[in-house]
C-alpha cells in the first residue's frame, strides 16, 4: 500500500487528497485475481464527536475507487486498487485492507492496518539539515501539509553576518510530496559559484508560497532543542548548520 507513491510509517502526514495504490499479489499464475470481492477497503475516521466510537467507513468501487484486475498474460498475477478519497477534516485516520485469493486463502492472518494523519491547512515545517554538523554534504528534512506542494520553495544559505552565499531552488531539491520529505539534493558546502566555503557556522531559511500566498509554518520541529538544551535548531525562522571538513 502506498500513499502518493510512498510507503508511509504509522501516523505519517499524508495529503487530504491522497492517491492510494493497493496491490494484491498471488503466486498462483493460473487463477487470476479479477473479482472485486477479493479486496475490502475501510477507513476509520477521527472521533470528532468524542463518542469513543470513531466511524468506520467501508468503501465501494465507483468514482473514488477503481479496481484493476490481474492480467495473467503479463506473467504477474497482481490486482490493484486506485483509491482517491478526500478527507475533509484534520485528524488521525486508519486504513484497513483485507485480501484473499480466488479460493479464499487470506493474504495474511491479520488485516493490513496503517494509521495516517491529515492536516488540511497548507503549511510547511521549519527545515532541519541532516547530518549536522557535516563534512561532505547535508540534506534537508521538512514536512508539508495540505493537499498541494507549494509552487515555490527556495532555501537560502547565509553567513552569520546575513550574506546570502547559496540559493537552492525547488527544482534542485528533487521530488517533493505532502508529508515528511528528505531532499535528494545534498548541499556540499559550496557557494553559488561552486567555490568551497570556509568551515564554521552557517544560517539557512526557507522561502515559500502557494498560489501567491505565503505558507504558514507547521509547528512540528520548532520546539526541539539540542542535547545540551542550550539552543533551538531554529530561531526566528533561521536554522543553524555546522560545516566541519
Short mmCIF file of C-alpha atoms in Angstrom, two decimals:
data_model
loop_
_atom_site.label_atom_id
_atom_site.label_comp_id
_atom_site.label_asym_id
_atom_site.label_seq_id
_atom_site.Cartn_x
_atom_site.Cartn_y
_atom_site.Cartn_z
CA UNK A 1 0.00 0.00 0.00
CA UNK A 2 1.41 3.40 -0.98
CA UNK A 3 0.21 6.98 -0.47
CA UNK A 4 1.22 9.20 -3.39
CA UNK A 5 3.88 6.65 -4.24
CA UNK A 6 5.32 6.45 -0.71
CA UNK A 7 5.25 3.57 1.80
CA UNK A 8 4.30 5.56 4.88
CA UNK A 9 5.08 4.87 8.52
CA UNK A 10 2.38 4.83 11.18
CA UNK A 11 0.93 8.32 11.84
CA UNK A 12 2.80 9.94 8.95
CA UNK A 13 1.17 13.03 7.48
CA UNK A 14 -0.43 12.50 4.07
CA UNK A 15 -2.32 14.70 1.62
CA UNK A 16 -6.00 15.36 2.28
CA UNK A 17 -6.50 14.17 -1.32
CA UNK A 18 -4.09 11.22 -1.48
CA UNK A 19 -3.64 8.78 -4.33
CA UNK A 20 -3.63 5.42 -2.53
CA UNK A 21 -2.45 2.40 -4.51
CA UNK A 22 -3.27 -1.04 -3.10
CA UNK A 23 -1.85 -4.19 -4.69
CA UNK A 24 -2.78 -7.83 -4.04
CA UNK A 25 -0.43 -10.45 -5.49
CA UNK A 26 -0.88 -14.22 -5.79
CA UNK A 27 1.96 -16.60 -6.65
CA UNK A 28 -0.59 -18.79 -8.45
CA UNK A 29 -0.20 -17.99 -12.17
CA UNK A 30 -3.42 -19.68 -13.32
CA UNK A 31 -6.23 -18.33 -11.11
CA UNK A 32 -6.39 -14.62 -11.94
CA UNK A 33 -7.29 -12.06 -9.28
CA UNK A 34 -10.10 -10.35 -11.19
CA UNK A 35 -13.02 -10.29 -8.77
CA UNK A 36 -13.69 -7.06 -6.84
CA UNK A 37 -14.89 -9.08 -3.85
CA UNK A 38 -11.30 -10.25 -3.19
CA UNK A 39 -10.39 -6.92 -1.61
CA UNK A 40 -12.08 -4.89 1.11
CA UNK A 41 -11.09 -1.30 1.93
CA UNK A 42 -12.16 0.50 5.10
CA UNK A 43 -11.17 3.80 6.71
CA UNK A 44 -11.62 4.62 10.38
CA UNK A 45 -12.28 8.35 10.67
CA UNK A 46 -11.30 10.69 13.55
CA UNK A 47 -13.59 10.65 16.54
CA UNK A 48 -14.57 14.30 16.14
CA UNK A 49 -17.73 13.87 18.23
CA UNK A 50 -15.75 12.41 21.14
CA UNK A 51 -18.03 9.39 21.44
CA UNK A 52 -15.18 6.89 21.86
CA UNK A 53 -16.55 5.04 18.84
CA UNK A 54 -14.98 6.58 15.71
CA UNK A 55 -16.86 5.93 12.46
CA UNK A 56 -15.61 3.07 10.29
CA UNK A 57 -16.47 3.52 6.61
CA UNK A 58 -16.38 0.68 4.06
CA UNK A 59 -15.63 1.99 0.58
CA UNK A 60 -17.18 0.51 -2.54
CA UNK A 61 -15.94 0.62 -6.09
CA UNK A 62 -17.03 3.65 -8.05
CA UNK A 63 -15.77 7.17 -8.68
CA UNK A 64 -13.35 7.21 -5.74
CA UNK A 65 -12.07 3.64 -6.02
CA UNK A 66 -11.23 1.75 -9.20
CA UNK A 67 -10.39 -1.96 -9.47
CA UNK A 68 -7.70 -3.10 -11.91
CA UNK A 69 -7.86 -6.90 -12.37
CA UNK A 70 -4.78 -9.07 -12.78
CA UNK A 71 -3.60 -9.77 -16.33
CA UNK A 72 -2.04 -13.24 -16.43
CA UNK A 73 -0.56 -12.60 -19.89
CA UNK A 74 1.89 -10.21 -18.22
CA UNK A 75 3.22 -13.11 -16.14
CA UNK A 76 2.20 -11.40 -12.90
CA UNK A 77 -1.00 -12.26 -11.02
CA UNK A 78 -1.47 -8.89 -9.30
CA UNK A 79 -4.72 -6.98 -8.86
CA UNK A 80 -4.69 -3.29 -7.92
CA UNK A 81 -6.97 -0.68 -6.41
CA UNK A 82 -6.63 3.00 -7.30
CA UNK A 83 -8.22 4.77 -4.31
CA UNK A 84 -8.54 8.58 -4.37
CA UNK A 85 -10.52 9.75 -1.32
CA UNK A 86 -10.94 13.27 0.01
CA UNK A 87 -10.50 13.69 3.77
CA UNK A 88 -12.16 17.00 4.66
CA UNK A 89 -11.25 17.06 8.35
CA UNK A 90 -7.86 17.23 10.01
CA UNK A 91 -7.08 14.36 12.36
CA UNK A 92 -5.84 10.79 12.62
CA UNK A 93 -7.29 8.17 10.29
CA UNK A 94 -6.72 4.44 9.88
CA UNK A 95 -6.70 2.50 6.61
CA UNK A 96 -7.74 -1.16 6.90
CA UNK A 97 -7.38 -3.54 3.94
CA UNK A 98 -8.20 -7.25 3.68
CA UNK A 99 -7.50 -9.51 0.72
CA UNK A 100 -7.82 -13.12 -0.35
CA UNK A 101 -7.16 -15.27 -3.39
CA UNK A 102 -9.71 -16.90 -5.69
CA UNK A 103 -10.18 -19.98 -3.46
CA UNK A 104 -10.49 -17.93 -0.26
CA UNK A 105 -6.97 -18.02 1.21
CA UNK A 106 -6.39 -14.82 3.19
CA UNK A 107 -3.50 -12.51 2.33
CA UNK A 108 -2.47 -12.62 6.00
CA UNK A 109 -3.58 -13.79 9.41
CA UNK A 110 -4.43 -10.19 10.31
CA UNK A 111 -5.75 -7.27 8.28
CA UNK A 112 -3.42 -4.63 6.92
CA UNK A 113 -3.63 -1.56 9.18
CA UNK A 114 -1.86 1.79 8.93
CA UNK A 115 -2.57 5.00 10.83
CA UNK A 116 -2.13 8.27 8.98
CA UNK A 117 -2.58 11.94 9.80
CA UNK A 118 -4.29 14.58 7.70
CA UNK A 119 -3.70 18.31 8.18
CA UNK A 120 -5.93 20.11 5.69
CA UNK A 121 -4.31 23.52 6.14
CA UNK A 122 -1.34 24.09 3.79
CA UNK A 123 1.75 24.61 5.96
CA UNK A 124 5.44 23.82 5.95
CA UNK A 125 7.61 22.98 8.95
CA UNK A 126 10.95 24.52 9.74
CA UNK A 127 13.65 22.69 7.80
CA UNK A 128 16.36 20.74 9.54
CA UNK A 129 19.53 19.70 7.80
CA UNK A 130 20.95 16.21 8.28
CA UNK A 131 23.63 15.38 9.17
CA UNK A 132 24.51 18.41 11.28
CA UNK A 133 27.43 19.05 11.75
CA UNK A 134 28.50 17.77 8.31
CA UNK A 135 31.78 17.32 6.49
CA UNK A 136 30.97 16.46 2.87
CA UNK A 137 27.24 17.06 2.30
CA UNK A 138 23.92 17.55 4.08
CA UNK A 139 20.26 17.06 3.07
CA UNK A 140 17.18 18.94 4.28
CA UNK A 141 14.29 17.39 6.23
CA UNK A 142 10.88 19.04 6.47
CA UNK A 143 7.13 18.39 6.43
CA UNK A 144 4.48 19.79 4.08
CA UNK A 145 0.76 19.65 4.92
CA UNK A 146 -2.45 20.28 2.94
CA UNK A 147 -3.14 18.72 -0.44
CA UNK A 148 -0.73 20.57 -2.74
CA UNK A 149 3.03 21.10 -2.68
CA UNK A 150 3.83 24.85 -2.79
CA UNK A 151 4.76 26.08 -6.26
CA UNK A 152 7.77 27.98 -4.98
CA UNK A 153 10.25 26.72 -2.40
CA UNK A 154 13.70 28.24 -2.01
CA UNK A 155 16.37 27.62 0.60
CA UNK A 156 18.81 30.44 1.24
CA UNK A 157 22.13 29.73 2.97
CA UNK A 158 23.74 32.69 4.69
CA UNK A 159 26.84 33.58 6.65
CA UNK A 160 26.32 34.57 10.27
CA UNK A 161 26.52 38.21 9.12
CA UNK A 162 23.50 37.67 6.87
CA UNK A 163 25.18 37.46 3.44
CA UNK A 164 23.43 35.00 1.08
CA UNK A 165 26.08 32.61 -0.28
CA UNK A 166 23.83 29.97 -1.84
CA UNK A 167 20.22 29.71 -3.02
CA UNK A 168 18.65 26.30 -3.71
CA UNK A 169 15.51 26.17 -5.87
CA UNK A 170 12.57 23.78 -5.72
CA UNK A 171 13.66 22.06 -8.95
CA UNK A 172 17.08 21.36 -7.43
CA UNK A 173 15.62 19.84 -4.27
CA UNK A 174 14.14 16.88 -6.16
CA UNK A 175 10.64 15.34 -5.94
CA UNK A 176 8.57 16.63 -3.01
CA UNK A 177 5.30 15.33 -1.58
CA UNK A 178 2.82 16.05 1.19
CA UNK A 179 4.23 14.66 4.45
CA UNK A 180 7.80 14.17 5.59
CA UNK A 181 10.46 14.92 2.98
CA UNK A 182 14.19 14.23 2.89
CA UNK A 183 15.59 16.04 -0.13
CA UNK A 184 17.50 14.21 -2.82
CA UNK A 185 19.60 17.36 -3.05
CA UNK A 186 22.60 17.45 -0.74
CA UNK A 187 24.45 20.70 -0.17
CA UNK A 188 28.21 20.19 -0.38
CA UNK A 189 29.35 23.35 1.35
CA UNK A 190 29.99 25.39 -1.80
CA UNK A 191 28.71 28.84 -2.72
CA UNK A 192 26.69 29.88 -5.77
CA UNK A 193 29.87 29.86 -7.86
CA UNK A 194 30.91 26.36 -6.79
CA UNK A 195 33.68 27.57 -4.51
CA UNK A 196 34.24 25.76 -1.21
CA UNK A 197 33.15 27.78 1.80
CA UNK A 198 35.21 28.04 4.96
CA UNK A 199 34.49 25.83 7.97
CA UNK A 200 32.13 27.30 10.51
CA UNK A 201 28.53 28.13 11.32
CA UNK A 202 26.02 28.99 8.57
CA UNK A 203 22.39 30.02 8.74
CA UNK A 204 19.60 28.98 6.40
CA UNK A 205 15.94 29.76 5.84
CA UNK A 206 13.12 28.61 3.56
CA UNK A 207 11.04 30.96 1.41
CA UNK A 208 7.81 29.55 0.01
CA UNK A 209 4.37 30.43 -1.34
CA UNK A 210 1.27 28.65 -2.60
CA UNK A 211 -0.96 30.36 -5.17
CA UNK A 212 0.81 33.62 -4.44
CA UNK A 213 0.21 33.41 -0.69
CA UNK A 214 2.84 32.87 1.99
CA UNK A 215 2.62 29.38 3.50
CA UNK A 216 2.31 29.33 7.29
CA UNK A 217 4.70 27.37 9.49
CA UNK A 218 3.73 23.90 10.71
CA UNK A 219 4.85 23.74 14.33
CA UNK A 220 6.32 20.24 14.30
CA UNK A 221 10.04 20.78 14.84
CA UNK A 222 10.20 24.34 16.12
CA UNK A 223 10.45 23.40 19.80
CA UNK A 224 13.11 20.72 19.52
CA UNK A 225 16.32 21.65 21.27
CA UNK A 226 19.85 20.29 21.21
CA UNK A 227 21.02 17.55 23.58
CA UNK A 228 22.65 20.09 25.88
CA UNK A 229 19.50 22.24 25.88
CA UNK A 230 21.34 25.48 25.06
CA UNK A 231 19.85 26.36 21.69
CA UNK A 232 16.95 25.62 19.42
CA UNK A 233 17.53 24.36 15.90
CA UNK A 234 15.50 27.29 14.64
CA UNK A 235 15.44 30.85 15.96
CA UNK A 236 13.07 33.38 14.35
CA UNK A 237 12.82 31.30 11.19
CA UNK A 238 16.56 30.72 10.73
CA UNK A 239 18.26 27.35 11.06
CA UNK A 240 21.86 26.81 12.09
CA UNK A 241 24.27 24.34 10.50
CA UNK A 242 27.92 23.48 11.07
CA UNK A 243 30.38 22.85 8.24
CA UNK A 244 33.41 20.90 9.51
CA UNK A 245 35.68 19.49 6.81
#
